[in-house]
mmCIF file of C-alpha atoms in Angstrom:
data_model
loop_
_atom_site.group_PDB
_atom_site.id
_atom_site.type_symbol
_atom_site.label_atom_id
_atom_site.label_comp_id
_atom_site.label_asym_id
_atom_site.label_seq_id
_atom_site.Cartn_x
_atom_site.Cartn_y
_atom_site.Cartn_z
ATOM 1 C CA MET A 1 -4.211 11.947 24.150
ATOM 2 C CA THR A 2 -4.692 10.614 21.229
ATOM 3 C CA ARG A 3 -5.163 6.593 20.994
ATOM 4 C CA CYS A 4 -3.970 4.387 18.203
ATOM 5 C CA ALA A 5 -3.845 0.808 17.473
ATOM 6 C CA VAL A 6 -1.914 -0.887 15.141
ATOM 7 C CA PHE A 7 -2.856 -3.829 13.454
ATOM 8 C CA GLY A 8 0.657 -5.627 12.028
ATOM 9 C CA THR A 9 3.767 -5.598 12.990
ATOM 10 C CA GLY A 10 6.184 -5.499 9.672
ATOM 11 C CA SER A 11 7.512 -3.566 7.462
ATOM 12 C CA TRP A 12 4.946 -0.269 6.863
ATOM 13 C CA GLY A 13 3.204 -1.121 10.768
ATOM 14 C CA THR A 14 6.463 -0.638 12.353
ATOM 15 C CA PRO A 15 7.407 2.376 10.914
ATOM 16 C CA PHE A 16 4.241 3.723 10.764
ATOM 17 C CA ALA A 17 3.226 2.904 14.758
ATOM 18 C CA MET A 18 6.331 5.350 15.063
ATOM 19 C CA ILE A 19 5.480 8.118 13.070
ATOM 20 C CA LEU A 20 2.460 7.980 15.565
ATOM 21 C CA ALA A 21 3.942 7.845 18.752
ATOM 22 C CA ASP A 22 7.060 10.479 17.605
ATOM 23 C CA ALA A 23 3.269 12.415 16.982
ATOM 24 C CA GLY A 24 2.427 12.726 20.241
ATOM 25 C CA CYS A 25 0.062 9.665 20.014
ATOM 26 C CA GLU A 26 -0.497 6.777 22.172
ATOM 27 C CA VAL A 27 0.207 3.185 20.623
ATOM 28 C CA SER A 28 -0.637 -0.220 21.014
ATOM 29 C CA LEU A 29 0.558 -1.962 18.104
ATOM 30 C CA TRP A 30 -0.607 -5.433 17.217
ATOM 31 C CA GLY A 31 1.314 -9.207 16.001
ATOM 32 C CA ARG A 32 0.548 -12.495 15.917
ATOM 33 C CA ARG A 33 3.434 -14.042 17.152
ATOM 34 C CA LYS A 34 4.124 -13.191 20.390
ATOM 35 C CA GLU A 35 8.147 -13.523 20.214
ATOM 36 C CA LEU A 36 7.901 -10.678 17.837
ATOM 37 C CA VAL A 37 5.536 -9.000 20.472
ATOM 38 C CA ASP A 38 7.696 -9.257 23.657
ATOM 39 C CA THR A 39 11.063 -9.118 21.541
ATOM 40 C CA ILE A 40 9.372 -5.120 20.754
ATOM 41 C CA ASN A 41 7.875 -4.996 24.274
ATOM 42 C CA ALA A 42 11.836 -5.743 25.755
ATOM 43 C CA THR A 43 14.466 -4.590 23.450
ATOM 44 C CA ARG A 44 11.971 -1.451 22.254
ATOM 45 C CA THR A 45 13.452 -2.970 18.731
ATOM 46 C CA ASN A 46 11.511 -4.651 15.858
ATOM 47 C CA PRO A 47 14.953 -7.081 14.592
ATOM 48 C CA GLU A 48 13.188 -9.190 12.382
ATOM 49 C CA TYR A 49 11.841 -5.936 9.978
ATOM 50 C CA LEU A 50 13.359 -2.928 11.454
ATOM 51 C CA PRO A 51 17.247 -4.087 12.476
ATOM 52 C CA GLY A 52 18.918 -1.544 14.391
ATOM 53 C CA ILE A 53 15.975 1.304 15.020
ATOM 54 C CA GLU A 54 15.162 1.388 18.384
ATOM 55 C CA LEU A 55 11.327 2.051 18.874
ATOM 56 C CA PRO A 56 9.679 5.364 20.431
ATOM 57 C CA GLU A 57 8.509 4.749 24.334
ATOM 58 C CA GLY A 58 4.985 5.872 23.228
ATOM 59 C CA ILE A 59 4.410 1.651 21.743
ATOM 60 C CA THR A 60 3.174 -1.106 23.828
ATOM 61 C CA ALA A 61 3.276 -4.581 21.258
ATOM 62 C CA THR A 62 0.170 -7.447 22.568
ATOM 63 C CA THR A 63 -1.252 -9.979 20.892
ATOM 64 C CA ASP A 64 -4.322 -9.422 22.287
ATOM 65 C CA PRO A 65 -6.512 -7.353 19.798
ATOM 66 C CA ALA A 66 -8.987 -6.335 22.189
ATOM 67 C CA VAL A 67 -6.018 -4.595 24.649
ATOM 68 C CA ALA A 68 -4.993 -3.682 21.425
ATOM 69 C CA LEU A 69 -8.594 -2.030 21.068
ATOM 70 C CA ALA A 70 -9.032 -0.415 24.333
ATOM 71 C CA GLY A 71 -10.709 2.920 23.848
ATOM 72 C CA ALA A 72 -8.641 3.745 20.453
ATOM 73 C CA ASP A 73 -9.819 6.574 18.418
ATOM 74 C CA PHE A 74 -7.574 4.854 15.110
ATOM 75 C CA ALA A 75 -7.029 1.529 14.025
ATOM 76 C CA VAL A 76 -4.975 1.491 11.529
ATOM 77 C CA LEU A 77 -4.835 -1.578 9.345
ATOM 78 C CA ALA A 78 -0.781 -2.138 8.098
ATOM 79 C CA VAL A 79 -1.970 -6.260 7.080
ATOM 80 C CA PRO A 80 -1.325 -7.940 3.723
ATOM 81 C CA SER A 81 -4.179 -6.199 1.850
ATOM 82 C CA GLN A 82 -5.816 -10.296 0.599
ATOM 83 C CA THR A 83 -5.534 -10.988 4.309
ATOM 84 C CA LEU A 84 -7.716 -8.050 5.615
ATOM 85 C CA ARG A 85 -11.025 -10.012 4.770
ATOM 86 C CA GLN A 86 -10.311 -13.169 7.345
ATOM 87 C CA ASN A 87 -8.061 -10.628 10.042
ATOM 88 C CA LEU A 88 -11.242 -7.907 10.192
ATOM 89 C CA ALA A 89 -13.933 -10.031 10.430
ATOM 90 C CA ALA A 90 -12.148 -10.805 14.482
ATOM 91 C CA TRP A 91 -11.533 -8.057 14.859
ATOM 92 C CA ALA A 92 -14.611 -5.675 13.847
ATOM 93 C CA PRO A 93 -17.106 -6.841 16.976
ATOM 94 C CA LEU A 94 -14.103 -5.734 19.154
ATOM 95 C CA LEU A 95 -14.604 -2.784 17.807
ATOM 96 C CA GLY A 96 -15.396 1.224 19.321
ATOM 97 C CA GLU A 97 -18.059 2.803 18.480
ATOM 98 C CA ARG A 98 -16.259 6.090 17.176
ATOM 99 C CA THR A 99 -13.284 4.439 16.335
ATOM 100 C CA VAL A 100 -11.842 5.136 12.509
ATOM 101 C CA LEU A 101 -10.422 2.786 10.746
ATOM 102 C CA VAL A 102 -7.221 3.542 8.345
ATOM 103 C CA SER A 103 -6.177 1.238 5.662
ATOM 104 C CA LEU A 104 -2.147 0.987 4.833
ATOM 105 C CA MET A 105 -3.013 -1.278 2.439
ATOM 106 C CA LYS A 106 -2.577 -1.103 -1.269
ATOM 107 C CA GLY A 107 -3.978 -3.424 -3.143
ATOM 108 C CA ILE A 108 -6.878 -4.883 -4.697
ATOM 109 C CA GLU A 109 -9.480 -7.769 -3.324
ATOM 110 C CA LEU A 110 -9.162 -11.024 -5.162
ATOM 111 C CA GLY A 111 -12.854 -12.223 -6.962
ATOM 112 C CA THR A 112 -14.501 -9.303 -5.521
ATOM 113 C CA VAL A 113 -11.944 -6.570 -7.313
ATOM 114 C CA LYS A 114 -12.636 -3.953 -4.062
ATOM 115 C CA ARG A 115 -10.863 -1.598 -2.722
ATOM 116 C CA MET A 116 -9.496 -2.416 0.780
ATOM 117 C CA THR A 117 -11.681 0.813 2.399
ATOM 118 C CA GLU A 118 -14.942 -1.364 1.009
ATOM 119 C CA VAL A 119 -14.183 -4.378 2.151
ATOM 120 C CA ILE A 120 -13.066 -2.352 5.673
ATOM 121 C CA ARG A 121 -16.550 -0.288 5.208
ATOM 122 C CA GLU A 122 -18.704 -4.313 4.420
ATOM 123 C CA VAL A 123 -16.910 -6.541 6.885
ATOM 124 C CA ALA A 124 -17.084 -3.807 9.754
ATOM 125 C CA GLY A 125 -20.739 -2.171 9.024
ATOM 126 C CA VAL A 126 -19.492 1.152 9.438
ATOM 127 C CA GLY A 127 -19.942 4.367 7.332
ATOM 128 C CA ALA A 128 -17.618 6.610 4.848
ATOM 129 C CA ASP A 129 -16.681 8.767 7.685
ATOM 130 C CA ARG A 130 -15.142 6.418 9.265
ATOM 131 C CA VAL A 131 -12.606 4.616 7.068
ATOM 132 C CA ALA A 132 -9.727 6.635 6.210
ATOM 133 C CA VAL A 133 -6.701 5.582 3.811
ATOM 134 C CA VAL A 134 -2.534 7.023 4.227
ATOM 135 C CA SER A 135 -1.094 7.272 1.088
ATOM 136 C CA GLY A 136 1.759 8.066 -0.865
ATOM 137 C CA PRO A 137 5.788 7.566 -1.693
ATOM 138 C CA ASN A 138 6.460 6.447 1.316
ATOM 139 C CA LEU A 139 9.151 3.671 1.449
ATOM 140 C CA ALA A 140 9.323 2.097 5.051
ATOM 141 C CA PRO A 141 13.213 1.472 5.910
ATOM 142 C CA GLU A 142 13.452 5.551 5.176
ATOM 143 C CA ILE A 143 11.219 7.050 7.139
ATOM 144 C CA ALA A 144 12.348 4.072 10.018
ATOM 145 C CA LYS A 145 15.439 6.522 9.782
ATOM 146 C CA ARG A 146 13.507 9.342 10.324
ATOM 147 C CA GLN A 147 14.334 10.739 7.044
ATOM 148 C CA PRO A 148 11.288 13.695 5.335
ATOM 149 C CA ALA A 149 8.980 12.200 3.636
ATOM 150 C CA ALA A 150 5.309 13.157 2.600
ATOM 151 C CA SER A 151 1.658 11.911 2.557
ATOM 152 C CA VAL A 152 -1.619 12.022 1.897
ATOM 153 C CA VAL A 153 -4.599 11.802 4.598
ATOM 154 C CA ALA A 154 -7.766 10.304 2.546
ATOM 155 C CA CYS A 155 -11.525 10.324 3.904
ATOM 156 C CA ALA A 156 -14.658 11.015 2.541
ATOM 157 C CA ASP A 157 -15.419 13.765 6.082
ATOM 158 C CA GLU A 158 -12.750 16.150 6.085
ATOM 159 C CA LYS A 159 -13.112 16.940 9.642
ATOM 160 C CA VAL A 160 -11.950 13.046 10.251
ATOM 161 C CA ALA A 161 -8.983 13.576 7.708
ATOM 162 C CA GLN A 162 -7.948 16.053 9.648
ATOM 163 C CA ARG A 163 -8.613 13.956 13.030
ATOM 164 C CA LEU A 164 -5.583 11.781 11.368
ATOM 165 C CA GLN A 165 -3.670 14.559 9.733
ATOM 166 C CA GLN A 166 -2.580 15.833 13.382
ATOM 167 C CA ALA A 167 -2.673 12.272 14.775
ATOM 168 C CA CYS A 168 0.839 11.108 12.390
ATOM 169 C CA HIS A 169 2.460 14.957 11.464
ATOM 170 C CA THR A 170 5.891 15.296 12.505
ATOM 171 C CA PRO A 171 9.209 17.393 12.134
ATOM 172 C CA TYR A 172 9.061 13.966 9.255
ATOM 173 C CA PHE A 173 7.076 13.076 7.670
ATOM 174 C CA ARG A 174 4.517 16.008 6.405
ATOM 175 C CA PRO A 175 0.804 14.826 5.764
ATOM 176 C CA TYR A 176 -1.605 16.682 3.223
ATOM 177 C CA THR A 177 -5.608 16.288 3.451
ATOM 178 C CA ASN A 178 -7.951 14.736 1.025
ATOM 179 C CA THR A 179 -11.165 13.192 0.288
ATOM 180 C CA ASP A 180 -10.811 11.216 -2.640
ATOM 181 C CA VAL A 181 -10.443 7.959 -1.378
ATOM 182 C CA ILE A 182 -10.986 6.281 -4.571
ATOM 183 C CA GLY A 183 -8.182 7.944 -6.493
ATOM 184 C CA CYS A 184 -5.550 7.724 -3.505
ATOM 185 C CA GLU A 185 -6.578 3.742 -3.047
ATOM 186 C CA LEU A 186 -6.405 3.506 -6.762
ATOM 187 C CA GLY A 187 -2.813 4.638 -7.183
ATOM 188 C CA GLY A 188 -1.472 3.133 -3.753
ATOM 189 C CA ALA A 189 -2.396 -0.104 -5.516
ATOM 190 C CA VAL A 190 -1.858 0.192 -9.673
ATOM 191 C CA LYS A 191 1.420 1.977 -9.140
ATOM 192 C CA ASN A 192 2.886 -1.087 -7.575
ATOM 193 C CA VAL A 193 2.200 -2.935 -10.733
ATOM 194 C CA ILE A 194 3.351 -0.448 -12.370
ATOM 195 C CA GLY A 195 6.762 -0.889 -10.727
ATOM 196 C CA LEU A 196 6.442 -4.504 -10.866
ATOM 197 C CA ALA A 197 6.714 -3.919 -14.583
ATOM 198 C CA VAL A 198 9.521 -1.312 -14.363
ATOM 199 C CA GLY A 199 11.710 -3.819 -12.411
ATOM 200 C CA MET A 200 11.367 -6.170 -14.335
ATOM 201 C CA ALA A 201 12.767 -3.471 -17.508
ATOM 202 C CA ASP A 202 15.874 -3.079 -14.621
ATOM 203 C CA GLY A 203 15.958 -6.261 -14.351
ATOM 204 C CA MET A 204 16.327 -7.134 -18.493
ATOM 205 C CA GLY A 205 19.136 -4.109 -18.819
ATOM 206 C CA LEU A 206 16.801 -1.719 -20.553
ATOM 207 C CA GLY A 207 17.733 1.479 -19.722
ATOM 208 C CA ASP A 208 15.987 5.042 -18.750
ATOM 209 C CA ASN A 209 14.087 5.496 -22.071
ATOM 210 C CA THR A 210 12.006 2.216 -21.556
ATOM 211 C CA LYS A 211 11.676 2.489 -17.878
ATOM 212 C CA ALA A 212 10.516 6.078 -17.990
ATOM 213 C CA THR A 213 8.348 5.382 -20.854
ATOM 214 C CA LEU A 214 6.524 2.790 -18.584
ATOM 215 C CA MET A 215 6.316 4.781 -15.562
ATOM 216 C CA THR A 216 4.419 7.705 -17.641
ATOM 217 C CA ARG A 217 2.317 5.235 -19.141
ATOM 218 C CA GLY A 218 1.393 3.819 -15.801
ATOM 219 C CA LEU A 219 0.092 6.838 -14.867
ATOM 220 C CA ALA A 220 -2.112 6.658 -17.867
ATOM 221 C CA GLU A 221 -3.519 3.548 -17.276
ATOM 222 C CA ILE A 222 -4.808 4.547 -13.428
ATOM 223 C CA THR A 223 -6.308 7.751 -14.267
ATOM 224 C CA ARG A 224 -8.105 6.119 -16.600
ATOM 225 C CA LEU A 225 -8.834 3.339 -13.982
ATOM 226 C CA GLY A 226 -9.313 6.041 -11.482
ATOM 227 C CA VAL A 227 -11.356 8.237 -13.748
ATOM 228 C CA ALA A 228 -13.709 5.379 -14.847
ATOM 229 C CA LEU A 229 -14.332 5.329 -10.852
ATOM 230 C CA GLY A 230 -15.337 8.202 -10.197
ATOM 231 C CA ALA A 231 -11.790 9.174 -8.554
ATOM 232 C CA ASP A 232 -11.060 13.379 -8.747
ATOM 233 C CA PRO A 233 -7.640 12.857 -11.865
ATOM 234 C CA LEU A 234 -5.909 15.529 -9.974
ATOM 235 C CA THR A 235 -5.524 13.120 -7.268
ATOM 236 C CA PHE A 236 -3.016 11.288 -9.731
ATOM 237 C CA SER A 237 -0.834 14.459 -10.460
ATOM 238 C CA GLY A 238 -0.310 14.656 -6.363
ATOM 239 C CA LEU A 239 1.647 12.164 -3.800
ATOM 240 C CA ALA A 240 -0.586 9.702 -4.001
ATOM 241 C CA GLY A 241 -0.069 9.274 -8.120
ATOM 242 C CA MET A 242 2.650 10.491 -9.133
ATOM 243 C CA GLY A 243 4.630 9.983 -5.721
ATOM 244 C CA ASP A 244 3.681 6.903 -4.903
ATOM 245 C CA LEU A 245 4.707 5.833 -8.730
ATOM 246 C CA VAL A 246 8.273 7.198 -9.035
ATOM 247 C CA ALA A 247 9.076 6.480 -5.648
ATOM 248 C CA THR A 248 7.864 2.444 -6.003
ATOM 249 C CA CYS A 249 8.992 2.476 -9.642
ATOM 250 C CA SER A 250 12.426 3.480 -8.904
ATOM 251 C CA SER A 251 14.368 2.329 -5.825
ATOM 252 C CA PRO A 252 15.638 -0.613 -4.306
ATOM 253 C CA LEU A 253 14.262 -0.216 -1.113
ATOM 254 C CA SER A 254 11.227 -0.905 -3.449
ATOM 255 C CA ARG A 255 9.526 -4.550 -3.031
ATOM 256 C CA ASN A 256 7.581 -4.430 -6.179
ATOM 257 C CA HIS A 257 10.330 -3.098 -8.113
ATOM 258 C CA THR A 258 13.051 -5.989 -6.246
ATOM 259 C CA PHE A 259 10.542 -9.152 -7.145
ATOM 260 C CA GLY A 260 10.385 -7.090 -11.060
ATOM 261 C CA VAL A 261 14.180 -7.274 -11.496
ATOM 262 C CA ASN A 262 14.129 -10.641 -10.350
ATOM 263 C CA LEU A 263 11.593 -12.104 -12.769
ATOM 264 C CA GLY A 264 13.825 -9.594 -15.405
ATOM 265 C CA ARG A 265 16.578 -11.325 -14.736
ATOM 266 C CA GLY A 266 15.070 -14.786 -15.593
ATOM 267 C CA MET A 267 13.980 -15.841 -11.957
ATOM 268 C CA THR A 268 10.609 -17.718 -12.011
ATOM 269 C CA LEU A 269 7.872 -16.871 -10.097
ATOM 270 C CA GLU A 270 8.332 -19.320 -7.941
ATOM 271 C CA GLN A 271 12.091 -19.056 -7.223
ATOM 272 C CA THR A 272 11.360 -15.013 -6.981
ATOM 273 C CA ILE A 273 9.196 -15.389 -3.997
ATOM 274 C CA ALA A 274 11.358 -17.929 -2.462
ATOM 275 C CA ALA A 275 13.903 -14.728 -2.305
ATOM 276 C CA THR A 276 11.736 -12.642 -1.543
ATOM 277 C CA LYS A 277 10.995 -12.554 2.438
ATOM 278 C CA GLN A 278 8.246 -9.630 2.421
ATOM 279 C CA THR A 279 4.706 -9.224 0.736
ATOM 280 C CA ALA A 280 5.229 -7.365 -2.806
ATOM 281 C CA GLU A 281 1.208 -7.043 -2.609
ATOM 282 C CA GLY A 282 1.494 -5.941 -6.840
ATOM 283 C CA VAL A 283 1.860 -10.271 -7.329
ATOM 284 C CA LYS A 284 -1.279 -10.804 -6.240
ATOM 285 C CA SER A 285 -3.435 -8.053 -6.993
ATOM 286 C CA CYS A 286 -2.568 -7.371 -10.692
ATOM 287 C CA GLU A 287 -4.506 -9.981 -11.410
ATOM 288 C CA SER A 288 -7.648 -7.856 -9.387
ATOM 289 C CA VAL A 289 -6.559 -4.336 -11.461
ATOM 290 C CA LEU A 290 -6.825 -6.041 -14.025
ATOM 291 C CA ASP A 291 -10.228 -7.592 -13.327
ATOM 292 C CA LEU A 292 -11.538 -4.566 -11.967
ATOM 293 C CA ALA A 293 -10.600 -2.562 -15.212
ATOM 294 C CA ARG A 294 -12.443 -5.134 -17.483
ATOM 295 C CA ARG A 295 -15.202 -4.712 -15.782
ATOM 296 C CA ASN A 296 -15.165 -1.318 -16.285
ATOM 297 C CA GLY A 297 -14.442 -1.904 -19.889
ATOM 298 C CA VAL A 298 -10.921 0.222 -19.136
ATOM 299 C CA GLU A 299 -7.939 -0.662 -21.236
ATOM 300 C CA MET A 300 -4.397 -1.818 -19.643
ATOM 301 C CA PRO A 301 -2.033 -2.833 -21.313
ATOM 302 C CA ILE A 302 1.190 -2.785 -19.135
ATOM 303 C CA VAL A 303 -1.306 -4.164 -16.045
ATOM 304 C CA ALA A 304 -1.813 -7.096 -18.225
ATOM 305 C CA ALA A 305 1.474 -7.819 -20.049
ATOM 306 C CA VAL A 306 2.349 -7.915 -16.054
ATOM 307 C CA VAL A 307 -0.468 -10.345 -15.496
ATOM 308 C CA ASP A 308 1.255 -11.915 -18.772
ATOM 309 C CA VAL A 309 4.699 -12.659 -16.658
ATOM 310 C CA VAL A 310 3.591 -13.199 -12.868
ATOM 311 C CA HIS A 311 0.076 -15.445 -13.774
ATOM 312 C CA ASN A 312 0.607 -17.065 -17.464
ATOM 313 C CA GLY A 313 4.041 -17.731 -17.286
ATOM 314 C CA ARG A 314 5.721 -15.403 -20.177
ATOM 315 C CA PRO A 315 9.380 -14.854 -20.987
ATOM 316 C CA PRO A 316 9.354 -10.180 -19.967
ATOM 317 C CA HIS A 317 11.645 -10.443 -23.434
ATOM 318 C CA ALA A 318 8.690 -11.359 -25.403
ATOM 319 C CA VAL A 319 5.106 -9.721 -23.363
ATOM 320 C CA MET A 320 7.367 -5.901 -24.130
ATOM 321 C CA LYS A 321 8.138 -6.504 -28.098
ATOM 322 C CA ASP A 322 3.992 -6.640 -28.118
ATOM 323 C CA LEU A 323 3.607 -3.950 -25.948
ATOM 324 C CA MET A 324 5.549 -2.044 -28.120
ATOM 325 C CA ALA A 325 4.094 -3.015 -31.309
ATOM 326 C CA ARG A 326 0.328 -2.059 -29.838
ATOM 327 C CA SER A 327 -0.975 0.027 -32.230
ATOM 328 C CA ALA A 328 0.069 3.844 -32.035
ATOM 329 C CA LYS A 329 -2.824 6.499 -30.415
ATOM 330 C CA PRO A 330 -2.553 9.304 -29.729
ATOM 331 C CA GLU A 331 -1.244 10.632 -26.775
ATOM 332 C CA ARG A 332 -4.352 11.497 -24.924
ATOM 333 C CA ARG A 333 -5.760 8.706 -24.766
#
């Protein structure tokens, strides 16, 4: 039986643990807070993040990372992206020699502008064949209800991607393999920023034309950055690109979209953070995405506009006006 450790009892870590258990894996779910871990074990529920959902019997929770990692074939990382480096530094000495690390995180590290798999390889000291990523249109509340969804599991080693595919394939969750780790990660990280922009448009009461424009031009920005960093442009037309972008930009279940809606309605950053109980990765990652783009000479005006609103305090309507006033260009650019 495949054994999996899942680090993070939050709104995505717990549903992914459900997927693994439903696929027949033995799952150890690590959590920081003893009271939540005890509740999960005693009631088979996670009332803080998945109220009303019964967890499969194949899941046990623990606060001890050594217990979680004992004999693990896969170590799934589902913590906020900006905390990965510190957390993994503590867990890395406990890893088995063949344990594959799987990133569920969709962010770019501030300062270093490294993708999550780059951080994992650096901190854990492992090769590309032991690091994988899961990315796609995976709104956690829908998956927790076992509604049909698909995703991409990517690893530089196709055989490892296939092993992970088998470990998380269920009647309701269909994973596709890919070896384009860069493209899958960038699609997941940058779509959060575009989701903020579309949410702001919603909050301002703008219509579908505006939102469609932001999504398609946002996809163009994602693709430009991806190609500059060596990704396969076809990745962005698939689940890890367009698929994830559509879900994030159009669903009220999307944390980034909801965060953007509140900003578009005139709430300040502080007010929006106070009203948001869960992590909206795009809020912090928008700065690192823009930094990464500038270091590589890639123009990303929508990302820059989001940074202007979120971190420079400019009103969304003023930023939108500036976007529309930019010089016209051929669509292919």
